[in-house]
PDB file of C-alpha atoms and ligand atoms in Angstrom:
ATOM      1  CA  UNK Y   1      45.035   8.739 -51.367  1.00  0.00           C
ATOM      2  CA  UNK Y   2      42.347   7.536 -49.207  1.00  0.00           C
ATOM      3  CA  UNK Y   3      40.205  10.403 -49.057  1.00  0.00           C
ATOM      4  CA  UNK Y   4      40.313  10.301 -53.192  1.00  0.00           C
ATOM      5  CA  UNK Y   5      37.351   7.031 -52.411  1.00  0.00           C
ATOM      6  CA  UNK Y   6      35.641   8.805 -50.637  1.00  0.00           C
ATOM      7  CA  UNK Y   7      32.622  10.809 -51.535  1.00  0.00           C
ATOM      8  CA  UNK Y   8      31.649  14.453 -49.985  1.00  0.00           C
ATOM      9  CA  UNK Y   9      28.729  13.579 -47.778  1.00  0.00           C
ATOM     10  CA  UNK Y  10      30.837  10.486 -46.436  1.00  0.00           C
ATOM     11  CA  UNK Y  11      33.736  13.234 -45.900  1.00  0.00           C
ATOM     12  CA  UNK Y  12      31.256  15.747 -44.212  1.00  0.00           C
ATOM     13  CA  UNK Y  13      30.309  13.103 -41.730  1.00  0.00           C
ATOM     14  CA  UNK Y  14      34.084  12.140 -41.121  1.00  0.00           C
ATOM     15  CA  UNK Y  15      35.191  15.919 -40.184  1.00  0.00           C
ATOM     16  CA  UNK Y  16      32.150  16.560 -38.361  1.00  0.00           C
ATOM     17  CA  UNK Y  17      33.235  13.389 -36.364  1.00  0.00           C
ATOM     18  CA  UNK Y  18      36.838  14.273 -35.925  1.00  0.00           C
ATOM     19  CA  UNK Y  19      35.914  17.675 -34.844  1.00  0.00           C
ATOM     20  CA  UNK Y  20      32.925  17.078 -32.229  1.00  0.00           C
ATOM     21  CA  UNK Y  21      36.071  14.350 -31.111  1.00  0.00           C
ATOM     22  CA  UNK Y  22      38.386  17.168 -30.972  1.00  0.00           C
ATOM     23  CA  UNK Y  23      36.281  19.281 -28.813  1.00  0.00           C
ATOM     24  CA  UNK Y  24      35.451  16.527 -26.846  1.00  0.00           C
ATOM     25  CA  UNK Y  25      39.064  16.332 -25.672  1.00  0.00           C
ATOM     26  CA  UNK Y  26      39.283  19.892 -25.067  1.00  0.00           C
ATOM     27  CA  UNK Y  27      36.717  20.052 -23.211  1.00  0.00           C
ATOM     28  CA  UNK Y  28      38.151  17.553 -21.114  1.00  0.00           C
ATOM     29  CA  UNK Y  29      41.114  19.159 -20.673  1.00  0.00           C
ATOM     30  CA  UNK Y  30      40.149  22.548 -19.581  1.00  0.00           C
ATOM     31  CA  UNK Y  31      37.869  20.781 -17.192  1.00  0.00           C
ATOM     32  CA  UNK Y  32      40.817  19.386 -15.925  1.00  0.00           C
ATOM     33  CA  UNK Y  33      43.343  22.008 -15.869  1.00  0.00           C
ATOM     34  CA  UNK Y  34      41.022  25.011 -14.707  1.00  0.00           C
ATOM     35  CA  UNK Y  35      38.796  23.318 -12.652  1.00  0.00           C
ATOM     36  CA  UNK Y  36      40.348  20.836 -11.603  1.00  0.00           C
ATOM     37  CA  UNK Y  37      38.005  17.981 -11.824  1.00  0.00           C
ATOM     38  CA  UNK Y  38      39.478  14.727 -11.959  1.00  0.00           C
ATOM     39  CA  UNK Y  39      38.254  11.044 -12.917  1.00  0.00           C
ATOM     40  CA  UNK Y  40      37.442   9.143  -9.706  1.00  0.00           C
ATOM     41  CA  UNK Y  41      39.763   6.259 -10.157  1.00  0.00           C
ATOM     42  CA  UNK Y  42      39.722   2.743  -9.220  1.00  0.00           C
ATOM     43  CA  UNK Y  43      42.862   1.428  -7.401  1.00  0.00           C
ATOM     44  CA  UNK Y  44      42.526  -2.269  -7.132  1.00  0.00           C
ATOM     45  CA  UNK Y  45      45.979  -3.119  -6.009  1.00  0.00           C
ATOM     46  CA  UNK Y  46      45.316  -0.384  -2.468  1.00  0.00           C
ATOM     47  CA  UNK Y  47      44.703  -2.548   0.467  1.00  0.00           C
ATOM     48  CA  UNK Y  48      41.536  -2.878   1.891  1.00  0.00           C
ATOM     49  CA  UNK Y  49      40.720  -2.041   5.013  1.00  0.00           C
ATOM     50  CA  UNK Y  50      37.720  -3.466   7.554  1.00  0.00           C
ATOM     51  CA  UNK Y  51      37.862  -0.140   9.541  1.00  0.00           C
ATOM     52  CA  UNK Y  52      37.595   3.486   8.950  1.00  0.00           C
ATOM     53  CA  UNK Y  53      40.691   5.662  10.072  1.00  0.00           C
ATOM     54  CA  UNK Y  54      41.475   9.382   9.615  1.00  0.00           C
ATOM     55  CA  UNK Y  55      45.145  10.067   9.391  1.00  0.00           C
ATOM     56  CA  UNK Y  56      47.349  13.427   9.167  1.00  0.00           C
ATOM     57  CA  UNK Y  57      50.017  13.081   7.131  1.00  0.00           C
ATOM     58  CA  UNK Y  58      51.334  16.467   6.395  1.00  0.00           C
ATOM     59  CA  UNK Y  59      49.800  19.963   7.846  1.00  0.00           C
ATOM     60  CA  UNK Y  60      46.516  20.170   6.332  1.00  0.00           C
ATOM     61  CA  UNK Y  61      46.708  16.870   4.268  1.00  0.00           C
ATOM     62  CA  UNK Y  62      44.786  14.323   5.908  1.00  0.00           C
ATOM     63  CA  UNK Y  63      44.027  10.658   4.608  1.00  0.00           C
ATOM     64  CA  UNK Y  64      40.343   9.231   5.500  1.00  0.00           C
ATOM     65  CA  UNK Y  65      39.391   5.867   4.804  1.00  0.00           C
ATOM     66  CA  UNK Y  66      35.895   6.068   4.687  1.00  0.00           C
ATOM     67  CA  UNK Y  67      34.199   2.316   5.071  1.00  0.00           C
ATOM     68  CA  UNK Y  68      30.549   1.750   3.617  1.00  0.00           C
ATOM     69  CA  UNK Y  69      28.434  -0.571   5.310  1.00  0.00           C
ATOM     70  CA  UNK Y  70      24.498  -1.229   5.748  1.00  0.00           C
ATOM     71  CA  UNK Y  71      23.911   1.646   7.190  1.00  0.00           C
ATOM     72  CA  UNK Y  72      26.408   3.668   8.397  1.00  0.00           C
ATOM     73  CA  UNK Y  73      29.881   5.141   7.570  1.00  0.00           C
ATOM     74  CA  UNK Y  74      32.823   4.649   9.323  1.00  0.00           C
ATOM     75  CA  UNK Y  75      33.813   7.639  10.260  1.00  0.00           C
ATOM     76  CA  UNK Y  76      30.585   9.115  10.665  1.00  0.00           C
ATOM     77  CA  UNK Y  77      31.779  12.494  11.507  1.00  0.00           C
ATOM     78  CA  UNK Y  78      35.292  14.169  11.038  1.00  0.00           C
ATOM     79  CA  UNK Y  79      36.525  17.849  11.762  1.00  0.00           C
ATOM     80  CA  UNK Y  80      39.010  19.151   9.739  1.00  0.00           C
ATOM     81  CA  UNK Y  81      40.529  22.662   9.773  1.00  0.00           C
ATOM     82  CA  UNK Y  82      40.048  24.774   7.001  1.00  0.00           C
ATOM     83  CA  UNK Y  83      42.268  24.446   3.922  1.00  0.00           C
ATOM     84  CA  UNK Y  84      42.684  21.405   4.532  1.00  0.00           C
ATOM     85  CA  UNK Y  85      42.961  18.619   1.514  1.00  0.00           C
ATOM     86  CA  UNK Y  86      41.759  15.309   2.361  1.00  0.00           C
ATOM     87  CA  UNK Y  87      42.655  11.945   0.216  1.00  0.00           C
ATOM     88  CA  UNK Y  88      39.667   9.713   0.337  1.00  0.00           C
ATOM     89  CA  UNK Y  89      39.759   6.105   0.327  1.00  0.00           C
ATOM     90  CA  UNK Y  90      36.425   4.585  -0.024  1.00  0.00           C
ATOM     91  CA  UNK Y  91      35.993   0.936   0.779  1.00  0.00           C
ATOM     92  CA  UNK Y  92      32.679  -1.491   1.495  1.00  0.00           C
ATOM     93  CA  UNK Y  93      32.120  -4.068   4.187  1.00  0.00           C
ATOM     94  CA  UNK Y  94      29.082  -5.588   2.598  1.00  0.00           C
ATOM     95  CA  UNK Y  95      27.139  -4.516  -0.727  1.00  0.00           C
ATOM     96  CA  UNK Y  96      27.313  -1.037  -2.806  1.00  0.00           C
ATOM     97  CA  UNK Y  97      27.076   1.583  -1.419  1.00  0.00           C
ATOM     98  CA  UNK Y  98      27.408   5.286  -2.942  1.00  0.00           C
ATOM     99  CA  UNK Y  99      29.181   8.446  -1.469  1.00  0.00           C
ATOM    100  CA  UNK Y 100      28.372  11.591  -2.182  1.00  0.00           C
ATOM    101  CA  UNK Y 101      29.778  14.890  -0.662  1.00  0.00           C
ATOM    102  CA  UNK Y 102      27.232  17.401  -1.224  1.00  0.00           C
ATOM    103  CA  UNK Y 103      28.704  20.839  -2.443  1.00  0.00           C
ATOM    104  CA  UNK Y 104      32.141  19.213  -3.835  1.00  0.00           C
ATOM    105  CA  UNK Y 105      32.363  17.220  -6.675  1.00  0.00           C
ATOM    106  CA  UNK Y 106      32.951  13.896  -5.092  1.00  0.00           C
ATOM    107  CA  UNK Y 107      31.005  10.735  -6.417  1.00  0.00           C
ATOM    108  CA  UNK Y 108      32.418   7.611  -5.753  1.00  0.00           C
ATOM    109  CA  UNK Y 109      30.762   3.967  -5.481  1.00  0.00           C
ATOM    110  CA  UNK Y 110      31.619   1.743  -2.569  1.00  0.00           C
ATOM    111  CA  UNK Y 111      32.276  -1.657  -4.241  1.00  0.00           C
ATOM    112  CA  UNK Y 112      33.134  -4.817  -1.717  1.00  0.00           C
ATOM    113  CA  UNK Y 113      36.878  -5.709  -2.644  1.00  0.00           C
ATOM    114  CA  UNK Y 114      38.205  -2.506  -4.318  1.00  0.00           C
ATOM    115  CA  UNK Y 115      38.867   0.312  -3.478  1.00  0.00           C
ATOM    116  CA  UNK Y 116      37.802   3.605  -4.972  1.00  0.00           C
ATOM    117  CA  UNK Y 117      39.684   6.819  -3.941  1.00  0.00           C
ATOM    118  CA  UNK Y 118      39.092  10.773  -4.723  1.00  0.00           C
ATOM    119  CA  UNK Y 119      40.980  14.274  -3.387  1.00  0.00           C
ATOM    120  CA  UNK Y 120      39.783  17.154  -2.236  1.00  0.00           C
ATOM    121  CA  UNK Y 121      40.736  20.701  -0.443  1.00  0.00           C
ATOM    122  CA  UNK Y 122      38.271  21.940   1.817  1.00  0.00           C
ATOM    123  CA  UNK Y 123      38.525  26.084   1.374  1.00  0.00           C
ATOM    124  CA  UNK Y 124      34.996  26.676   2.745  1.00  0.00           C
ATOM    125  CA  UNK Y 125      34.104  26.477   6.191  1.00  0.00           C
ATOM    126  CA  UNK Y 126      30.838  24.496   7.010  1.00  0.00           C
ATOM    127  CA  UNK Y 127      29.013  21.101   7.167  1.00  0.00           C
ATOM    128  CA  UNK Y 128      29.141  18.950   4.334  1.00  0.00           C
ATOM    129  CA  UNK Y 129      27.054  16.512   4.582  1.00  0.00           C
ATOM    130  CA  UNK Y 130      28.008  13.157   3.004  1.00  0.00           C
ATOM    131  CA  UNK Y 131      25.041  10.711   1.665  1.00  0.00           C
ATOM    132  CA  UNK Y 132      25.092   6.996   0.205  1.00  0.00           C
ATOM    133  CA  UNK Y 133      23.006   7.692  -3.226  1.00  0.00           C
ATOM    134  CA  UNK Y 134      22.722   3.706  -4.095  1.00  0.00           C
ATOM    135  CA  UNK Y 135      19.912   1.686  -2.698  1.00  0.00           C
ATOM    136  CA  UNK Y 136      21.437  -0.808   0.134  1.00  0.00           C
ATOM    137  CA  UNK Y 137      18.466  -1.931   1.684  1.00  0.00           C
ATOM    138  CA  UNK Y 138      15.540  -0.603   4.714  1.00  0.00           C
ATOM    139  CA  UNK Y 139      18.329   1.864   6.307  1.00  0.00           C
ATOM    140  CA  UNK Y 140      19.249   2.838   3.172  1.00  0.00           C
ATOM    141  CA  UNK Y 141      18.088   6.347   3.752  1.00  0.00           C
ATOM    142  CA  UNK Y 142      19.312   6.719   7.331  1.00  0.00           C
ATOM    143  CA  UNK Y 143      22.946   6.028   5.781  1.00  0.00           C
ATOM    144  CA  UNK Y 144      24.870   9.029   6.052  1.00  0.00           C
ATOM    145  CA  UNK Y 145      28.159  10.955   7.437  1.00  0.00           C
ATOM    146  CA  UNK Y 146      29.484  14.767   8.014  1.00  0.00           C
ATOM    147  CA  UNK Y 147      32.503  16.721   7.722  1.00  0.00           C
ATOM    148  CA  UNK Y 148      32.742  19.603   9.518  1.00  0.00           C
ATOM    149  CA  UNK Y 149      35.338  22.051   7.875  1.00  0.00           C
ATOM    150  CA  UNK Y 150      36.345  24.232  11.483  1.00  0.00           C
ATOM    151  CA  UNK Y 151      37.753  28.243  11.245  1.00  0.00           C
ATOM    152  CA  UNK Y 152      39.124  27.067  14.775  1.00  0.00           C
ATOM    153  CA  UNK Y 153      39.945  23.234  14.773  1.00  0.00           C
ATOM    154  CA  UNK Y 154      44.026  23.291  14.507  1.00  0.00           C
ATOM    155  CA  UNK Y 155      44.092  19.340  13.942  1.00  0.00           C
ATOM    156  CA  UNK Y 156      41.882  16.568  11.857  1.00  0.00           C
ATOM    157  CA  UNK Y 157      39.496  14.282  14.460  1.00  0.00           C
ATOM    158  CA  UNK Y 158      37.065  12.073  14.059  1.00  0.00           C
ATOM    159  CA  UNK Y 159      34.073  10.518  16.113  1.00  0.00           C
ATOM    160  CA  UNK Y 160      35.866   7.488  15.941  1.00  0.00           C
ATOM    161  CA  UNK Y 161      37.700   8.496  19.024  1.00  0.00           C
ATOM    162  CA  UNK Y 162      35.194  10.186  21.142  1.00  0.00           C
ATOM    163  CA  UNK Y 163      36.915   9.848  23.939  1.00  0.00           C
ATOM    164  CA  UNK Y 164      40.407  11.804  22.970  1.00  0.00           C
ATOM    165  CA  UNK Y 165      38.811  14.490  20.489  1.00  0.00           C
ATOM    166  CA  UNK Y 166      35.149  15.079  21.985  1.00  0.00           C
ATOM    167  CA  UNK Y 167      33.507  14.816  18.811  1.00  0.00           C
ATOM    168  CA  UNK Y 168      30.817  12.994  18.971  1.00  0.00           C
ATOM    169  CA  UNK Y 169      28.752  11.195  15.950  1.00  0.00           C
ATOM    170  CA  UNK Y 170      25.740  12.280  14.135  1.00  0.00           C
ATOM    171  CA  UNK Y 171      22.558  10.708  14.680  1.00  0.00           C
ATOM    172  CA  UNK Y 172      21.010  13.620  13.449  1.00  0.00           C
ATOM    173  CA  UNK Y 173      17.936  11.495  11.678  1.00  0.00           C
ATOM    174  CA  UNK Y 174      17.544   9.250  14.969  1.00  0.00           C
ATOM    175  CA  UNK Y 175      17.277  11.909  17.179  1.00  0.00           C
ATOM    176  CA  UNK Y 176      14.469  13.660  15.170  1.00  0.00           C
ATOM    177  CA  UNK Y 177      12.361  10.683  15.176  1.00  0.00           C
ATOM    178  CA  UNK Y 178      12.849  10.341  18.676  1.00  0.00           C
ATOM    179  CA  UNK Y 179      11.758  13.472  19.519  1.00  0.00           C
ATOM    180  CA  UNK Y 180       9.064  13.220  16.582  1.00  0.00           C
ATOM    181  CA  UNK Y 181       7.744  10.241  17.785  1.00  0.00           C
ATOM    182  CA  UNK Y 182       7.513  11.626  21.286  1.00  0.00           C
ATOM    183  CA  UNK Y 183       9.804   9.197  23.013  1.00  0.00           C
ATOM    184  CA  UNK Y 184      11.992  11.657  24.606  1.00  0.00           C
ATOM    185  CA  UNK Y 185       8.628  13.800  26.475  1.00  0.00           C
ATOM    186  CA  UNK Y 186       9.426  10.891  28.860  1.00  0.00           C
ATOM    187  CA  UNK Y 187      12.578   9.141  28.154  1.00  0.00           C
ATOM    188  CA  UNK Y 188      15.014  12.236  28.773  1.00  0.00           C
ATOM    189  CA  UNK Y 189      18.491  12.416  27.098  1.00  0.00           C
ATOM    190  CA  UNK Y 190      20.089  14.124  29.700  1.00  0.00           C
ATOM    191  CA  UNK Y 191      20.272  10.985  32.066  1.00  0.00           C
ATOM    192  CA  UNK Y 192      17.724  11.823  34.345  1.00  0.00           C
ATOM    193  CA  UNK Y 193      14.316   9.578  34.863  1.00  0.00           C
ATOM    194  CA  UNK Y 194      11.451  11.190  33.516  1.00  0.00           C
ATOM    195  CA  UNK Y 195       7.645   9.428  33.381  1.00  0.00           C
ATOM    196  CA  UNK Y 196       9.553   6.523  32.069  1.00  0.00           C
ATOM    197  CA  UNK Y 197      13.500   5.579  32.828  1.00  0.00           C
ATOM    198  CA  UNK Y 198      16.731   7.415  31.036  1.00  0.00           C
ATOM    199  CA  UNK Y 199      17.748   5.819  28.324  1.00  0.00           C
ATOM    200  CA  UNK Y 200      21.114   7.022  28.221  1.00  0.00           C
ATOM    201  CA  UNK Y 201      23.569   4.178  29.149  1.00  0.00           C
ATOM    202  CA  UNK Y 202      21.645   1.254  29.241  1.00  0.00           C
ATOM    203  CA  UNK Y 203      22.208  -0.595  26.247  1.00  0.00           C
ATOM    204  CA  UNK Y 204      24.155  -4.172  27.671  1.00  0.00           C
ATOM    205  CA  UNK Y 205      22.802  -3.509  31.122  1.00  0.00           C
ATOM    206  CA  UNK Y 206      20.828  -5.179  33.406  1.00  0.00           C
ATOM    207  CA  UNK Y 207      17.896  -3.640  34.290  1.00  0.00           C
ATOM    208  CA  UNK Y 208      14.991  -4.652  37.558  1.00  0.00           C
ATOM    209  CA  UNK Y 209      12.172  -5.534  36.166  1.00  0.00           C
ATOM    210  CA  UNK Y 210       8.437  -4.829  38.595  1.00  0.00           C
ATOM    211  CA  UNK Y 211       8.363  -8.609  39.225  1.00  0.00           C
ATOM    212  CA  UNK Y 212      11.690  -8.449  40.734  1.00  0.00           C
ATOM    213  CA  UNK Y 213      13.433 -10.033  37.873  1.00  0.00           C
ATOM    214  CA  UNK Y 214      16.111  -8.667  35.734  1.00  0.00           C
ATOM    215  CA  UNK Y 215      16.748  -8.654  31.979  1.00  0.00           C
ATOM    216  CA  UNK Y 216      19.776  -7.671  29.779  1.00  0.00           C
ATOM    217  CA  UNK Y 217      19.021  -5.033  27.825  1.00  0.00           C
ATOM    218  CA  UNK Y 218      19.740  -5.781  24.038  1.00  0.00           C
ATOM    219  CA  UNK Y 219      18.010  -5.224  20.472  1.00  0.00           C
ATOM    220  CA  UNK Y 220      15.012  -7.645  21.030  1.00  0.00           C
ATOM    221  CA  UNK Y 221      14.460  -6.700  24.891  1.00  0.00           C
ATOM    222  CA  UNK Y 222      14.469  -2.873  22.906  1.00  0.00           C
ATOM    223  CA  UNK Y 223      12.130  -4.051  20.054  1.00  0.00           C
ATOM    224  CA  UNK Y 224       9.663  -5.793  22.707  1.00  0.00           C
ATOM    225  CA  UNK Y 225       9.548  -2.652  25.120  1.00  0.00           C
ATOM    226  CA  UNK Y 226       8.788  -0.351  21.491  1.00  0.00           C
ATOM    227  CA  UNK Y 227       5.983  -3.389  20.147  1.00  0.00           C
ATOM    228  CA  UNK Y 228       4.435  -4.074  23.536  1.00  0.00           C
ATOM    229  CA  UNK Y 229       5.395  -1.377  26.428  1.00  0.00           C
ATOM    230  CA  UNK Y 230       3.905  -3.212  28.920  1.00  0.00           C
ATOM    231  CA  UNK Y 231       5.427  -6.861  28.576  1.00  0.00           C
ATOM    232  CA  UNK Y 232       8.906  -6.085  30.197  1.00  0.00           C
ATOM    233  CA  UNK Y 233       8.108  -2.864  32.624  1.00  0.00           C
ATOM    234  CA  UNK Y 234      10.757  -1.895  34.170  1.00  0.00           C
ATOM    235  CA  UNK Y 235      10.611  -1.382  38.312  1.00  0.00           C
ATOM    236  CA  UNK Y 236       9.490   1.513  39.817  1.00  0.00           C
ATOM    237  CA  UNK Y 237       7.454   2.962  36.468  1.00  0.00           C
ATOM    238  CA  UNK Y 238       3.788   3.159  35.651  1.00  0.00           C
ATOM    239  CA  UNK Y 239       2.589   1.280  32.297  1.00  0.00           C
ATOM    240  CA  UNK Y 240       2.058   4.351  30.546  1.00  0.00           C
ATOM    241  CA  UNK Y 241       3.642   4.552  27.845  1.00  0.00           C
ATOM    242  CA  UNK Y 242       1.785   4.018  24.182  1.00  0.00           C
ATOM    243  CA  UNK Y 243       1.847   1.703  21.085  1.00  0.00           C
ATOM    244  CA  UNK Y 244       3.181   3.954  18.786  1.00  0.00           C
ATOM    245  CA  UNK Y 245       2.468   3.159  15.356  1.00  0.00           C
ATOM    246  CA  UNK Y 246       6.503   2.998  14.213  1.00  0.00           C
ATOM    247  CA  UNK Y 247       7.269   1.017  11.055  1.00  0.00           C
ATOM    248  CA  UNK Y 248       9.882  -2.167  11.617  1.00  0.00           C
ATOM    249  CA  UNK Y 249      12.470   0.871   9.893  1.00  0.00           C
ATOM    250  CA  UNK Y 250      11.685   3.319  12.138  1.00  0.00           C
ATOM    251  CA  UNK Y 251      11.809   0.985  14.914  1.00  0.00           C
ATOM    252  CA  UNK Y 252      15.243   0.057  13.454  1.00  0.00           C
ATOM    253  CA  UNK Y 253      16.613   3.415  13.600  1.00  0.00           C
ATOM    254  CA  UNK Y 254      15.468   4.410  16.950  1.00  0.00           C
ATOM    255  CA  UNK Y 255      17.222   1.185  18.523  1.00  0.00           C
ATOM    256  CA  UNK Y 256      20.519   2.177  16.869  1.00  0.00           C
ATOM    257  CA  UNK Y 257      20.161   5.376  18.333  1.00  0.00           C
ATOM    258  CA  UNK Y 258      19.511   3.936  21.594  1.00  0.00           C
ATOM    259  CA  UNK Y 259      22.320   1.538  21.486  1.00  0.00           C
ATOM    260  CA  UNK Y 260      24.555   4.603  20.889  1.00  0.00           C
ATOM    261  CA  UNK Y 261      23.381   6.609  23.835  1.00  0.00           C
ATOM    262  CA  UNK Y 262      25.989   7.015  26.183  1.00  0.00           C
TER     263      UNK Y 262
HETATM  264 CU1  LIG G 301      24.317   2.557   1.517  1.00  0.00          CU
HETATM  265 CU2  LIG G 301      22.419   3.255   0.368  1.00  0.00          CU
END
């Protein structure tokens, strides 16, 4: 038979392989059947989507479509109640991207033009945070997302509709380095004018400027107020504040942040 050709070292080597094969399976399998870990899979022929959505489709089964792109994902922030098993869907806009849910064992790559989908049932309450673990460029490590499992939340929301569910997104990094940096000892975040004006609400407004003049407020009027304070001052406020020494990523983040301040 075909083992007779075969001599005893070259048979040790082939049982040896067949077993360490064997328990490889195994292995497998019991990862599978008692703790349920499965094989993120790959489902080319699911559509893609430009847009992140959060669905219910049964009670306590809710389908997320998370979208990756430089540097943020969409949604950002999502309550769910506990018990509660979400489906995720994990698309890109732009490059990869990874996604990570810390404490679960979700790992998934967000690849432009597939899309790449995982389950899991939430049975702890808490924050878990959600990070992008694959180099995407200078926001790179500002690029990250929450989900709050809630003891009292009775339905699945998102901060993609602030104004229905109240939850609002995460700029949890932002807001540090604004208050790190010092900006808000004078720029308040309650709406108020402090040594220098609010800066809640005035992304895409028009502001007076001391000459009498007036200038929309967008990212380069932003980046020119941060680089040079004094150029643009806005009326009715001393040219006090600083040069801080930001890098072009901090100043980045912090005009994202102030975009978002509503
Ligand atoms: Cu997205 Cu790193």
């Amino acid at each position: 038979m075909f083992f007779k050709n075969i001599d005893k070292s070259e048979k040790k080597v082939i049982y040896i392989a067949l077993s360490v094969s064997t328990i490889h399976l195994l292995l497998i399998a019991i990862a599978v059947a008692y703790f349920r870990i499965d094989v993120p899979t790959c489902q080319p022929q699911e559509k893609l989507f430009d847009k992140g959505s959060i669905r219910t489709v049964a009670p306590k089964r809710v389908e997320v479509q998370y979208l990756a792109k430089m540097w943020n994902f969409e949604p950002r922030r999502i309550v769910i109640p506990i018990g509660t098993t979400v489906e995720f869907f994990l698309g890109s806009l732009d490059v990869i991207h990874g996604f990570h849910i810390y404490k679960t064992n979700i790992n998934l790559m967000a690849v432009p033009g597939v899309i790449n989908k995982a389950i899991h049932t939430f049975n702890k309450p808490g924050i878990f945070h959600i990070v992008c673990h694959e180099y995407c460029g200078t926001g790179h490590q500002n690029m990250h997302a929450q989900i709050e499992v809630s003891e009292t939340a009775t339905s699945a929301t998102s901060d993609l509709d602030v104004a229905a569910t109240g939850v609002q997104p995460i700029d949890e990094a932002a807001r540090k380095l604004y208050e790190a940096k010092g900006c808000i000892a004078c720029h308040t975040l309650d709406g108020n004018p402090g040594v220098g004006p609010t800066l809640i609400g005035i992304f895409n407004q028009n502001v007076t400027l001391e000459d009498g003049s007036s200038v929309l407020v967008d990212e380069s009027y932003l980046r020119e107020s941060i680089k040079q304070p004094t150029a643009k001052l806005v009326k009715g406020y001393a040219p006090t504040m600083p040069i801080l020494p930001l890098t072009d990523d901090e100043i980045n983040i912090l005009i994202e942040f102030i975009k978002n301040l509503k």
